[in-house]
Every structure is written in structure tokens, then in C-alpha cells.
XYZ file of C-alpha atoms in Angstrom:
623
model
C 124.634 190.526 188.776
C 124.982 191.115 192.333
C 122.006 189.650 194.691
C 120.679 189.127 198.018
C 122.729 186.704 199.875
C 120.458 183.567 201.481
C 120.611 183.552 205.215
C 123.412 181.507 207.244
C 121.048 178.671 208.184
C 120.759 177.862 204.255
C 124.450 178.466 203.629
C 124.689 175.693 207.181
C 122.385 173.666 204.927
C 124.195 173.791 201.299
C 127.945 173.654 202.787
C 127.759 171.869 206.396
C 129.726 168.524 205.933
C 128.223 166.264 208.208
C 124.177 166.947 208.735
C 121.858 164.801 210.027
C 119.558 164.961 206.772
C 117.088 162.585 205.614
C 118.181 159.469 204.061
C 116.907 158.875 200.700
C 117.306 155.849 198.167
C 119.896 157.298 195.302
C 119.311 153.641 193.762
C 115.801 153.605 193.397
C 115.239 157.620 192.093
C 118.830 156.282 189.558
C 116.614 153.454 188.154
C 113.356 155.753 187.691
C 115.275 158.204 185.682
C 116.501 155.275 183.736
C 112.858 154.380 183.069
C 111.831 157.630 182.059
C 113.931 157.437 178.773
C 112.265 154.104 177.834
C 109.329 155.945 178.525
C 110.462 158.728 175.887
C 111.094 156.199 173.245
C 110.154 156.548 169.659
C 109.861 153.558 167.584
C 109.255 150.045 167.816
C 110.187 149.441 171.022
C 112.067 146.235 172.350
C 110.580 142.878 174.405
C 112.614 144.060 177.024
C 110.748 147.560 177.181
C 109.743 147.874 181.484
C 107.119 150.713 180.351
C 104.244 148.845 179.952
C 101.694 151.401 178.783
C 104.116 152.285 176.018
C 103.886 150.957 172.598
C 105.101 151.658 168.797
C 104.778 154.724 167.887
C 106.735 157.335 164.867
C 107.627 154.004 162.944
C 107.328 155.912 159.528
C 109.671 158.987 160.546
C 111.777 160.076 157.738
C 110.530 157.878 155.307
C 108.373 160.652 153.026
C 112.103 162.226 152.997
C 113.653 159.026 152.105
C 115.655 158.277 154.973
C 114.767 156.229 157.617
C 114.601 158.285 160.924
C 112.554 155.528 162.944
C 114.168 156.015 167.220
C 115.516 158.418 169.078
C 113.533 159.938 171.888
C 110.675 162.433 172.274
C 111.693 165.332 173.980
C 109.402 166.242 176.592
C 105.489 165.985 177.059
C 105.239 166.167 173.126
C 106.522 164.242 170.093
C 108.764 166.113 168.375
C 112.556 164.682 168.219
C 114.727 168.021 168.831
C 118.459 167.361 167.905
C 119.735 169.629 170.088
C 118.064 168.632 173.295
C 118.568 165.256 172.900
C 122.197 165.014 171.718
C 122.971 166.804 175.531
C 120.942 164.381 177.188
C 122.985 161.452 175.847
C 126.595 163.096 176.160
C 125.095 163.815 179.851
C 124.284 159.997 180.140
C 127.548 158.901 178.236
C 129.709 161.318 180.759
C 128.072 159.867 183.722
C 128.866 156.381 182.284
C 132.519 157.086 181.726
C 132.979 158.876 185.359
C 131.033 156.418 187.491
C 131.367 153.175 185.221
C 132.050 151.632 188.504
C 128.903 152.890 190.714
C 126.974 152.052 187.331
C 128.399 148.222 187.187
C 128.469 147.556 191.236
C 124.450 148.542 191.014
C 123.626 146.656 188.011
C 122.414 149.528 185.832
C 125.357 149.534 183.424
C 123.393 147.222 180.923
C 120.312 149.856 181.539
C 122.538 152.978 181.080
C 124.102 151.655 177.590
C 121.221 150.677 175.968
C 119.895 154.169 177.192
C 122.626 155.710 175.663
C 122.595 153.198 172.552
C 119.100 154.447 171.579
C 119.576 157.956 170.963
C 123.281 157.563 169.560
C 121.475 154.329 166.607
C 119.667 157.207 166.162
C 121.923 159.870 165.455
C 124.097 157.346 162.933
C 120.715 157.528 160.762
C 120.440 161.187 161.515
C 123.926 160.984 159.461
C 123.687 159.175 156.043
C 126.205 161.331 154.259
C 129.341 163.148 155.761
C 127.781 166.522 155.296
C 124.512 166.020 155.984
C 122.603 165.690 159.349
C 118.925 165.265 159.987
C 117.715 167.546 162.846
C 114.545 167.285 163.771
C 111.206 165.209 163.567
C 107.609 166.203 163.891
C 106.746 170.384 163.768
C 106.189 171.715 166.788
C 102.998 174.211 166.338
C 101.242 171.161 164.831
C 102.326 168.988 167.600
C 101.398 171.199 170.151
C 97.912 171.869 168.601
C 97.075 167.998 169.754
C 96.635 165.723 172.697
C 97.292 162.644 171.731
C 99.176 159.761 172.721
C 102.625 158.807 170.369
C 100.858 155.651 169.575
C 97.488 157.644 168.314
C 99.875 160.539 166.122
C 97.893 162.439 163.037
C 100.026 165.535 163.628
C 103.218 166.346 160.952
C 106.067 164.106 161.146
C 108.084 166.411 158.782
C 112.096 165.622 158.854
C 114.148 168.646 159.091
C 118.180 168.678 157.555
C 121.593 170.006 157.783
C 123.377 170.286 155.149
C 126.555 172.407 153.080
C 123.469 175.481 152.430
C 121.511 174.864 155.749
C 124.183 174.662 158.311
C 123.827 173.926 162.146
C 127.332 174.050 163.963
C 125.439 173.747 167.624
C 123.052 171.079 166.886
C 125.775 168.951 164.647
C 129.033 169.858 167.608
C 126.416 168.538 170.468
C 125.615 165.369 168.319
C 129.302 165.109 167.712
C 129.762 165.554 171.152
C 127.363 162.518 172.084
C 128.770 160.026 169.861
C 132.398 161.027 170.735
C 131.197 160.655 174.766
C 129.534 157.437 174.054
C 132.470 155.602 172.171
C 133.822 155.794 175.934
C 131.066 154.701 177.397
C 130.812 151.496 175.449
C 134.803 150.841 174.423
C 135.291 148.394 177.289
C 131.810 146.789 176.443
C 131.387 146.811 172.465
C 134.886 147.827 170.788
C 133.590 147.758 167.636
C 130.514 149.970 167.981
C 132.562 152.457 169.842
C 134.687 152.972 166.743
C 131.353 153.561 164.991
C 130.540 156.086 166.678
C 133.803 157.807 166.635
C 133.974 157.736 162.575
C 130.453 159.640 162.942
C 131.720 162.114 165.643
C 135.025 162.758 163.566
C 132.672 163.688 160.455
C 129.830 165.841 162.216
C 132.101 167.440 163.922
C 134.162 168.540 160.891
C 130.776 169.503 159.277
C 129.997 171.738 162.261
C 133.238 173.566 162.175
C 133.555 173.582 158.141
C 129.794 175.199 157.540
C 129.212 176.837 160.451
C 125.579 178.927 161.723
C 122.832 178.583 163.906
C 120.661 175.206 163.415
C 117.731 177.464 163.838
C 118.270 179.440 160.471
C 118.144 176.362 158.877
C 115.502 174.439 160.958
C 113.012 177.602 161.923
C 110.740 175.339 162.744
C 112.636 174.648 166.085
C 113.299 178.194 166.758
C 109.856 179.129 168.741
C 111.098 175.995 170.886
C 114.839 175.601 171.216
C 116.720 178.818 170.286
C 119.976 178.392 170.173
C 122.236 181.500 171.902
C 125.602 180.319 169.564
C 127.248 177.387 168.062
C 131.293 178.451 169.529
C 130.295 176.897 172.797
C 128.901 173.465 170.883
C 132.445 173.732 168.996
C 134.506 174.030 171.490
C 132.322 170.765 173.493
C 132.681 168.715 170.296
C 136.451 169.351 170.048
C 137.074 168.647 173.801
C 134.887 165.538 174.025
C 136.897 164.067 170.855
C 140.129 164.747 172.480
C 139.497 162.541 175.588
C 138.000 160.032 173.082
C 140.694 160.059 170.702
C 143.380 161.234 172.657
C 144.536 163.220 169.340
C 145.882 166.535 170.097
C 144.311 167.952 166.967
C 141.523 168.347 169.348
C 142.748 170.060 172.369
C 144.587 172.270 170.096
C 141.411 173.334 168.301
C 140.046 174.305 171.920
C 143.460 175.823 172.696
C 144.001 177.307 169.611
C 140.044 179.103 169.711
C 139.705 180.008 173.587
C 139.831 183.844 172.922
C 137.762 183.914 169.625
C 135.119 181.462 170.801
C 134.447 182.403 174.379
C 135.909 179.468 176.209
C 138.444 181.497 178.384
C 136.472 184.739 178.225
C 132.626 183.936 179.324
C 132.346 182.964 183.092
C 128.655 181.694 183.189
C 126.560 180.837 186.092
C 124.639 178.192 184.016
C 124.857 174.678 182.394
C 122.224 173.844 180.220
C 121.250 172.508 176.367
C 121.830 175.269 175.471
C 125.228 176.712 177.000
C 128.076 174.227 177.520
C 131.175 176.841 178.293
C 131.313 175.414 182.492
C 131.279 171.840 180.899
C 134.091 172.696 178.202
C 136.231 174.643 181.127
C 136.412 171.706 183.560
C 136.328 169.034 181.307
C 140.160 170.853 180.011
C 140.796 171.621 183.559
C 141.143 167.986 184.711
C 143.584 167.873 182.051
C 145.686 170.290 183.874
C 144.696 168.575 187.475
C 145.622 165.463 185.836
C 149.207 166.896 184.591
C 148.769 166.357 181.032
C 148.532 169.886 180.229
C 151.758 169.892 178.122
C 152.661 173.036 176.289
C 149.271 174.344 176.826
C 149.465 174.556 180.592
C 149.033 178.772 180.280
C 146.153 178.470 178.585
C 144.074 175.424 180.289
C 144.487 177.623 183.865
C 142.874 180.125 181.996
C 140.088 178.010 181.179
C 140.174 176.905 184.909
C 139.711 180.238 185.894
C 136.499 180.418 184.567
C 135.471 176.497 185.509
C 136.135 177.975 189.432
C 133.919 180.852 188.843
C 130.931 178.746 187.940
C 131.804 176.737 190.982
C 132.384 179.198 193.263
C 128.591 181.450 192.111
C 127.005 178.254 192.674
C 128.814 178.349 196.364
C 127.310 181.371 196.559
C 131.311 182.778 197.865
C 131.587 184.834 194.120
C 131.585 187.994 195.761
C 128.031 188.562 195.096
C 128.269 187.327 191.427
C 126.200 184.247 192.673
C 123.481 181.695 190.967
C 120.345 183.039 192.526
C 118.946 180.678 194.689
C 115.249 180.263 195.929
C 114.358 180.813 200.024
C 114.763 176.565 200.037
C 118.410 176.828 198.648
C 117.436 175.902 195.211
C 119.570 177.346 192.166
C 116.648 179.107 190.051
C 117.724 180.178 186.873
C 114.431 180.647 184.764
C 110.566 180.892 185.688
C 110.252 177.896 182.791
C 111.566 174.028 183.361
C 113.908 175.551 186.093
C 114.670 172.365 188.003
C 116.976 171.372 184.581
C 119.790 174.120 185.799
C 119.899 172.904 189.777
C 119.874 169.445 188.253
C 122.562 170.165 185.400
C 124.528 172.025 187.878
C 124.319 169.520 190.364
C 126.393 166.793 187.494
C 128.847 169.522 186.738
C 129.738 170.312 190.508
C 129.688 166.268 191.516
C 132.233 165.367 188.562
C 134.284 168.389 189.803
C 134.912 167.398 192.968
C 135.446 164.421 191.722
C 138.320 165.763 189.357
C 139.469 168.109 192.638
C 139.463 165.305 194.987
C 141.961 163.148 193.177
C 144.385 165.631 192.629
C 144.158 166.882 196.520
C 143.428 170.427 194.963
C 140.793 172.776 196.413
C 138.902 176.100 194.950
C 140.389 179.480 196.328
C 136.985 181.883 195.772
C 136.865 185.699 196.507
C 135.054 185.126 199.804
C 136.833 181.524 200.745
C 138.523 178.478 200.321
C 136.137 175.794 199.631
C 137.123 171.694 199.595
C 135.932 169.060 197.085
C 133.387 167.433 199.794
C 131.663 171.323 200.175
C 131.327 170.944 196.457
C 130.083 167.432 196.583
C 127.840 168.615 199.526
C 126.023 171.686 197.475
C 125.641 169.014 194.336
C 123.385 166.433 197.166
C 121.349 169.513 198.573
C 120.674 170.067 194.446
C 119.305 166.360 194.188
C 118.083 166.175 197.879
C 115.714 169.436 197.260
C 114.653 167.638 193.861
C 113.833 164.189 195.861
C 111.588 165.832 198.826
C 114.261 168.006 201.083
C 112.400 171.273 200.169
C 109.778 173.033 201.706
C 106.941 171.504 200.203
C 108.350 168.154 201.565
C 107.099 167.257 197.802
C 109.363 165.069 195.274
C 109.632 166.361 191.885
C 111.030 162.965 190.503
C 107.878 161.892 189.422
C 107.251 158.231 191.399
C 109.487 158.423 193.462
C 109.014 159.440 197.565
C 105.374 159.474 199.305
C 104.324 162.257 197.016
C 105.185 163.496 193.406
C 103.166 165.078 190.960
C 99.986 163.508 189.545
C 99.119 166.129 187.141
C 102.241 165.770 184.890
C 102.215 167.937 181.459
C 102.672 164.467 179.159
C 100.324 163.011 176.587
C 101.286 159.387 177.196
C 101.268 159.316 180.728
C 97.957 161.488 181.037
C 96.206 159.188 178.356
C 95.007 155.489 179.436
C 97.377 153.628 177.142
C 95.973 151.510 174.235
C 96.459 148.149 176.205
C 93.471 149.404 178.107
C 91.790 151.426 175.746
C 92.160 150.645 172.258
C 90.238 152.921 170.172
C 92.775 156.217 168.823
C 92.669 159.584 170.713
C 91.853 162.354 168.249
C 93.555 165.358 168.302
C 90.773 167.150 169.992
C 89.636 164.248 172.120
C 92.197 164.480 173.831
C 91.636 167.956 175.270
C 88.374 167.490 175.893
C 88.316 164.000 177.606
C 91.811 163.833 179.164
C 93.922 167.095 179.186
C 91.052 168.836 181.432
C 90.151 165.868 183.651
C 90.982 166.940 187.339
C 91.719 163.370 188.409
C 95.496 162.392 188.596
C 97.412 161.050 185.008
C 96.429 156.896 184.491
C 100.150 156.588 184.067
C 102.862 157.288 186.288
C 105.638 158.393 184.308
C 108.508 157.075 186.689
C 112.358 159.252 186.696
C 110.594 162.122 185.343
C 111.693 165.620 186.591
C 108.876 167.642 186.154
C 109.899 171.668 185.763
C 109.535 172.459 189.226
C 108.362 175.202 192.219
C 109.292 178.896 191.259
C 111.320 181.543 192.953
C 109.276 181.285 196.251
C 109.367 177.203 196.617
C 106.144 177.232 195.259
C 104.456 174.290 193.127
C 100.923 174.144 191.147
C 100.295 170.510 190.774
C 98.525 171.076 187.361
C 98.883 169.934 183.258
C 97.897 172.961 182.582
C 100.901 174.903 184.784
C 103.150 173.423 181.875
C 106.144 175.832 183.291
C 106.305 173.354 186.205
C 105.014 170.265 185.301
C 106.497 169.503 182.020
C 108.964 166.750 181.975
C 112.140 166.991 179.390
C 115.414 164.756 177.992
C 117.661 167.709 179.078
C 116.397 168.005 182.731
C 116.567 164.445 183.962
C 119.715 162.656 182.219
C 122.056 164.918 184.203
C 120.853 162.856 187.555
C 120.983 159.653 186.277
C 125.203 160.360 187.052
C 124.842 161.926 190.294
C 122.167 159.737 191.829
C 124.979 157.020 190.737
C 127.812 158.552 192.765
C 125.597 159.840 195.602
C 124.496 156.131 195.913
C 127.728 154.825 196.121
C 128.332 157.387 198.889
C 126.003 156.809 200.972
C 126.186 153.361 200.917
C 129.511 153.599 201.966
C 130.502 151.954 198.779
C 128.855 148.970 199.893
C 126.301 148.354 196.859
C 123.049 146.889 196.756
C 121.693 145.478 193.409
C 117.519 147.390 192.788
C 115.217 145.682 193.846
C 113.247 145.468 190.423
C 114.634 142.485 188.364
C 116.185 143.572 184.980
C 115.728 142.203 182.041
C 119.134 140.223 179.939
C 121.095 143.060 178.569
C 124.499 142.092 177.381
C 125.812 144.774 178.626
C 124.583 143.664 182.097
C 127.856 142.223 183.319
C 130.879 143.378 184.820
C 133.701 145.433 183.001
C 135.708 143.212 180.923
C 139.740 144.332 180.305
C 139.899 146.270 177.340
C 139.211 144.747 173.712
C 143.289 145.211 172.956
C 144.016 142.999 175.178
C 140.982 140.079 176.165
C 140.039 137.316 174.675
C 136.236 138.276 172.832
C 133.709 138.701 174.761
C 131.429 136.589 172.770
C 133.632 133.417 172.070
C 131.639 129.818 173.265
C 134.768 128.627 174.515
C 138.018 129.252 176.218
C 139.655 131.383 173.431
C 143.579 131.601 172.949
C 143.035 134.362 170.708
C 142.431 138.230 170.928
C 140.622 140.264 168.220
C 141.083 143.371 167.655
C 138.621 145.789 165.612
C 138.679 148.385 164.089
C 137.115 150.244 160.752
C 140.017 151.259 158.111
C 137.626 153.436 156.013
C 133.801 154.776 154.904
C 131.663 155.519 151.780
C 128.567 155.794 150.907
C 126.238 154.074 148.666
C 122.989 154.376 148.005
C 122.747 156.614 150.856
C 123.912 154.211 152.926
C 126.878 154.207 155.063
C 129.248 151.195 154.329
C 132.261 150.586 156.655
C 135.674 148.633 155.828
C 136.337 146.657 159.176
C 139.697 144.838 159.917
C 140.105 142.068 162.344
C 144.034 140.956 163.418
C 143.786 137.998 165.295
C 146.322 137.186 168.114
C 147.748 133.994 169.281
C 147.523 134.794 173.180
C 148.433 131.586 174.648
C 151.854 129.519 174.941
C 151.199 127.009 172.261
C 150.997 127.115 168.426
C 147.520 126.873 167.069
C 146.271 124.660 164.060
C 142.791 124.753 162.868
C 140.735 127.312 164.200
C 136.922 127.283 163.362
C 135.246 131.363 163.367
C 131.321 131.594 163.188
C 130.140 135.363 162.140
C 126.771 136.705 163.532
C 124.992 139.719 161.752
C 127.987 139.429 159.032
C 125.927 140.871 156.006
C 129.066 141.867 153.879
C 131.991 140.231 151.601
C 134.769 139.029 153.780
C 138.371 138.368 152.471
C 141.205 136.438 154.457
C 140.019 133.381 155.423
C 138.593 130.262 154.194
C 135.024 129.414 154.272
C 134.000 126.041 155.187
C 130.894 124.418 154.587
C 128.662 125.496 157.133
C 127.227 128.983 157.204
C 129.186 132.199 157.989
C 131.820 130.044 159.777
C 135.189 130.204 158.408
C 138.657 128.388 159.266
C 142.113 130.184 159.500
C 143.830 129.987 155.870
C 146.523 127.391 155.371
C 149.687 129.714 154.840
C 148.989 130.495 158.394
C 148.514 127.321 160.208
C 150.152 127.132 162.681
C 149.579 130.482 164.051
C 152.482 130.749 166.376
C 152.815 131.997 169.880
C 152.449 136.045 170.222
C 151.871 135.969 166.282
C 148.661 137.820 164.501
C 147.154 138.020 160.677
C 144.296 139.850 159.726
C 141.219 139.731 157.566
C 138.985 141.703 156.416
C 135.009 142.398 155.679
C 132.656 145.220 153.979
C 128.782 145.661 155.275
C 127.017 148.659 156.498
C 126.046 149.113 160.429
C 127.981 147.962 163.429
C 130.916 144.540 163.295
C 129.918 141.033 163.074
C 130.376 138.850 166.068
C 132.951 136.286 165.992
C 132.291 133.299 168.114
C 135.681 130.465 168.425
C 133.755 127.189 167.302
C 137.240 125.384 168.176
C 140.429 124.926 167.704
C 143.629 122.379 167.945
């Protein structure tokens, strides 16, 4: 659709390469976002939890249905638990992790970012209890929306909704398949074990999404007034693309290779990036495949999906020959009257990876009306996140608590109800109208990292709960800048990093990257180990209708010298373990005779059975 073109002085603003802008902390807005998902937590929440006015809440989800759905995240300024939504935001945090794993670790947020990422995908596992099955939803929406409560205060439905072989879902199950598949690369340098977890539940949703395929909202209409879904082929495609660069299996790529034509992937050119439409993620994601010169036999058809991956970029660039993303008179992409800062935002990921991709295979973007470079790219993604953080012409930040001013008014229960620390009575459903939703002064709770929905098509803002369209806060709007406030940080800092300045609590994934599992000592061992573990999980059932997983462990002598006794202590093993011999104290065992000593560059391996993630093995000693 062709449109009016914005004025030079914007397209100086959105392309110029070196303006004298105003400096902003990409640090401080990363670790707000960060807080806005612990914010958005469901559950009982953890000692290390940094928002205060936050407590349990949704403890009982699932459990009328038999299944224990207790996590996750709420989705916006309700308490419903939308699949869809939420398995974007966390392949959008998991990408981010994977891509700028160093800006994340040189700032001290990688143990924040993986336990971010950790609670929506513990989630998803119990969204999974059988291979064809897949819980979708908690909480009704019309109910929900009937109340203001806070989560802690919650007398509306908590109804679980299901996928299964007569209800199928192929876009809500291939986006949770594409979050687990992200997140196993997020966290295989960190937690081997748990990143083969997540894999074995990728591997299985996704084959569920492509073997019963429809729309998760003929079989959940309950989400339908809320989340409608436009097609599942894009979510199938993501899900096959995102388990290809996890697995590395060309199953995968040939599945996307193989279904280009009859699912869209090298025939729609989109101007958007959203929840709900993932083709510009899918095109570049196989394009720096073909930048990166692994291509292969399917060179022909990657450049076609790289045809398509330049058109989004080059609409956003506004040089599409008119075919542009429409952009407000403050150069912001505007997409939708509703929650329109999650496009700009979403965009703003896509275009920063790009460049990214561009950059390190010296390649630039030929569009119909100019060349453009991977720092113009790079350039449009900051004037995305600078217009969100207070470059716009309301000089007004729309990352809630962050900048001199943000919005007070936000469209959230929690944050607009004094929390039960302070007052501890319950909020009734129409209470909380009445006393709190129409109050005129600002929210008791600042609900830091939020991106509310933002101005309209004129730059134009209404501070008010009740202007929901612009003041609502969701999952699927803020995780895409949690990755570029992370790289624009590390930019601007000119790579030299400064840790935030609010202390985090112990996380252990707070440290910095460790070689991979294959080929480092554990990470957990009390001493100096000469041995390397490897992990990984042979096979699946389920019992009960729980999931029970068949690890193997080989064990490698890594130093020069033979080893005798070796003493292993277990934490969290729960299971039956066969291969070595158990000694007298508890859960430590010692290597079994027939292999004492274990020679240099030699390895055995053992076994165990228990349901959730590995045991940790800690080296008590050795001779």
C-alpha cells in the first residue's frame, strides 16, 4: 500500500549515521524490562523476586483439570496465561540471549535473562505432560476482564484450556516449540542438561503441530475475542527453523525448504513482526544461513527467502518504492491504533539482529530506491528504541520508570492496586473499580520495563487506565527490547561495559560463559575435577501423566594420569541409577571396580531414570 513519504528531516533523523542525539542509559531501561517479567509472574514466586509488591498468586492453576499448571506469566494488565503470546515473548528473550550472550554476560544480566527465560519455558514442560497434548491457556478472558483485582486477590475462572489429537493448535504448539528449541541455546553453555530438556519437548510439540494441524482458536475459543490467530504455516515454518539452528539436523531446514511455496515463507513479503506473524523472522533467520555459507544444496531457495527478509527491511527504510511501514510525523513505525508500540519495538529486534547478520558477512541491502549499509539498519532499529525511551515529540518515555517522565496511569491491576504488604484485606471484583480503577491519582506501583501501548498516528498520548489502547502493558511488546537495549548498550559504551547499578541477587547463572559441557570439567564439581561429563537423555515415557526421562552420563578421564577411586555426590537425583557403586553415605557413589583405574582419555557411562531436569554431580575426591 503505497503512502505519504515522511519529510527529509525525519529520513536525516532515522538514517543519518553520526547525530548528535541524546544519550540515554541502554543498561538501566535493559534491566527494567527484565523486571517487568518478574513483575508478570504467576505462582509462588522466588526469595530472590526484586518486585516487592508482588506476591503468590494462580498457585492452584490446572489442578481442577488434574495437571499442575502453577507459573508462567500473565500476559498483560490481566491474568490470563495466553500460550501464544507468551511462547513469542520467550523465543524473543531466548534469541536475544543466543545473539548478544556476550553484551548479556559483560553487563551482568545473563543470570537475570535465563531465569527470565527459565520461567515461562518450566512452564511450558507442564503445559506438555503427554506427547500430543498441550495445555494452552489459563484463566477466561470475559471473566477476567469483568474484575479489578490484584493476582494475589483472584475470584475470577482459572479454567485450563488443551490441545490435543481432536482440538488441534499448530500456531500456538509451533511458537511453544519454537521457545523451547530457542532456549536450549540459550542455556547449552550454562545448564547442558536442561537444554536437552527442552529440546526433547520442542522435537515433540513441534511434531504435534505439524501432525494435527488448525487454528488454536477453534479449539481454545475462549482466546479468540483476544488473540486471533491469522494462520499456523508461519508458526510451522518458525518451529522448523528454530530447531534446525538448535539441532543442526537438516530434517529441519528441509521442512522449511521443502514448504516455502505452500506455506508462505518465500511468497508473503510483510511489513510486520508480531505474535502473531513470524514470516520476516523465519526469512532472515534462513538468510544468515546463506550469509553464513551454509546454504548447501538449498542455496536457490534460501535467496528466495532473502528476498523477502530485504523487503521487510527495506519498507521499514522507508526506500520500498512506496511499499513502506507507515510511520507517525515523529518517525515511529505505526502499525495498529491498539498496543502499537509492540511492532516499532518488534521491528526494532528484527532489524538490530540483521545488521548484525549483514555486518559480519560485509554484505549490504540493494532496495528499489537505494543501497542501504548494516549501520543505516542498526541506526533506524536505535531511533525505534530512542522514540520509545523519550526521543519523540512528547519528550515522554513509554518504558514505564524509566527517564524523568513515564506513564502513571498504567492499564495493570497489580501495579494500580496498593499491594497486600500494605494493605492486606482482598480487593473484590467490584472494589476494585470503584476504589482504584477510577482514582485520578497516579498507580501505587510503578511497574518498571513496562512498554505501555503507546501515542497514536499523530504522536499523541492520553496518560489514562482507562485509554487501555495506549496504556496497556503486554509479554509480546517488551521482550523484543530486552535484546536490543543489550546490543545498543554495548554500542554506545564503546564496548566498554559497566555492571547496573542495582545489586543482583545469586543466580547461578550469574557468571561468565563457561566452554561448552563436551568439553569442561562440570560446572558444579567442589574441587579441581580431572573428569568431563557429558549429558544427555537417551529416551521418554510417560507415567502417570508424568514425564520420565532416561539420562546417560559418560564420564571422561581429562587429565594425564590414571584415576583410582573417585567419590560422585548426586543433588535432586530422585530416580534409580545403574553403573556405579553406592557407598555408604547418601546419593554419593564411587566408580565401579572393573573400571578402576580409569585411564588417560578413557570414558564409561552410567545411567539414571527420574522425571524433571539431571541431577547434579559434585567430585567429592579422587586418587
Amino acid at each position: 500500500m503505497a503512502i505519504t513519504t515522511p519529510s527529509h528531516a525525519i529520513l536525516v533523523l532515522l538514517l543519518g549515521l553520526a547525530a548528535a542525539v541524546e544519550s540515554f542509559d541502554y543498561g538501566a531501561a535493559l534491566d527494567k524490562t527484565l523486571l517487568f517479567f518478574e513483575a508478570q509472574r504467576s505462582g509462588k514466586l522466588p526469595s530472590s523476586q526484586r518486585v516487592k509488591w508482588r506476591s503468590h498468586s494462580g498457585v492452584g492453576d490446572g489442578y481442577p483439570q488434574g495437571v499442575n499448571l502453577v507459573g508462567g506469566y500473565y500476559d498483560a494488565g490481566d491474568h490470563v496465561k495466553f500460550g501464544l503470546p507468551m511462547a513469542f515473548s520467550v523465543t524473543m528473550l531466548s534469541w536475544a540471549a543466543v545473539d548478544f550472550k556476550e553484551d548479556f554476560i559483560k553487563l551482568n544480566q545473563m543470570g537475570q535473562m535465563l531465569e527470565a527465560i527459565k520461567w515461562g519455558t518450566d512452564y511450558f514442560i507442564k503445559c506438555h505432560p503427554q506427547q500430543n497434548v498441550l495445555w494452552g491457556q489459563v484463566g477466561d478472558g470475559a471473566s477476567d476482564h469483568y474484575c479489578w483485582q490484584r493476582a494475589e486477590d483472584m475470584t475470577t475462572s482459572r479454567t485450563a484450556y488443551k490441545l490435543d489429537i481432536e482440538h488441534p493448535g499448530s500456531d500456538l504448539a509451533g511458537e511453544t516449540a519454537a521457545a523451547l528449541a530457542a532456549a536450549s541455546l540459550a542455556f547449552e553453555p550454562f545448564d547442558a542438561a536442561y537444554s536437552r530438556l527442552l529440546l526433547v519437548h520442542a522435537k515433540q510439540i513441534f511434531s504435534f503441530a505439524d501432525r494435527f494441524r488448525g487454528l488454536f482458536t477453534d479449539s481454545i475459543g475462549n482466546s479468540k475475542q483476544f488473540y486471533t490467530s491469522s494462520g499456523y504455516y508461519d508458526e510451522l515454518l518458525w518451529g522448523a527453523t528454530w530447531l534446525h539452528r538448535a539441532t543442526n539436523d537438516e530434517y529441519y531446514l528441509k521442512y522449511a525448504v521443502d514448504n516455502c511455496v505452500a506455506f508462505g515463507g518465500t511468497g508473503w513479503a510483510v511489513k510486520e513482526f508480531s505474535w502473531d506473524n513470524k514470516y520476516a523472522g523465519v526469512q532472515i533467520l534462513l538468510t544468515k544461513l546463506l550469509l553464513e555459507g551454509r546454504a548447501g544444496k538449498y542455496a536457490s531457495t534460501l535467496q528466495q527467502y532473502q528476498a523477502k527478509a530485504e523487503y521487510f527491511t527495506c519498507a521499514c527504510m522507508q526506500k520500498n518504492d512506496g511499499y513502506n511501514v507507515k510511520m507517525t510525523p515523529g518517525g515511529l513505525i505505526y502499525l495498529r491504533e491498539w498496543n502499537n508500540l509492540q511492532y516499532p519495538a518488534s521491528a526494532s529486534f528484527l532489524l538490530t539482529v540483521y545488521s548484525d547478520y549483514l555486518s559480519k558477512a560485509k554484505k549490504s541491502v540493494q532496495c528499489p530506491d537505494g543501497l542501504i549499509q548494516p549501520q543505516q539498519i542498526l541506526n533506524f532499529a536505535k531511533s525505534q528504541a530512542d522514540y520509545i525511551l523519550g526521543k519523540n515529540p512528547k519528550s515522554l518515555s513509554y518504558l514505564v520508570g524509566y527517564g524523568k517522565r513515564y506513564p502513571l496511569h498504567v492499564h495493570h491491576r497489580g501495579a494500580s492496586i496498593a499491594p497486600v504488604s500494605l494493605l492486606h484485606s482482598a480487593i473484590g471484583c467490584v472494589e476494585g473499580f470503584e476504589t482504584w480503577y477510577k482514582r485520578h491519582e497516579a498507580n501505587p506501583n510503578v511497574l518498571h520495563g513496562a512498554l505501555v501501548g503507546g501515542p497514536n498516528a499523530n504522536d499523541e498520548f492520553t496518560d489514562d487506565r482507562s485509554a487501555y489502547e495506549q496504556t496497556e502493558p503486554t509479554l509480546s511488546g517488551t521482550a523484543p527490547l530486552v535484546g536490543v537495549f543489550s546490543r545498543l548498550h554495548t554500542l554506545s559504551s564503546g564496548k566498554q561495559m559497566e555492571k547496573p547499578k542495582q545489586p543482583k541477587p545469586s543466580s547461578p547463572y550469574n557468571k561468565p560463559q563457561v566452554p561448552s559441557q563436551h568439553n569442561a570439567p562440570a560446572p558444579h564439581s567442589k574441587v579441581a575435577v580431572p573428569v568431563e561429563f557429558l549429558h544427555s537423555i537417551t529416551n521418554t515415557w510417560t507415567v502417570g501423566g508424568e514425564i520420565y526421562y532416561h539420562h546417560k552420563v559418560v564420564v571422561k578421564n581429562i587429565s594425564q594420569k590414571p584415576i583410582g577411586k573417585m567419590k560422585l555426590q548426586f543433588e535432586g537425583l530422585t530416580g534409580s541409577l545403574w553403573g556405579l557403586t553406592p557407598t555408604q553415605a547418601k546419593n554419593t557413589y564411587e566408580l565401579p571396580q572393573w573400571i578402576q583405574p580409569l585411564q588417560p582419555n578413557s570414558d564409561f557411562s552410567f545411567v539414571y531414570i527420574q522425571g524433571g531436569a539431571q541431577a547434579k554431580i559434585l567430585v567429592q575426591s579422587y586418587h
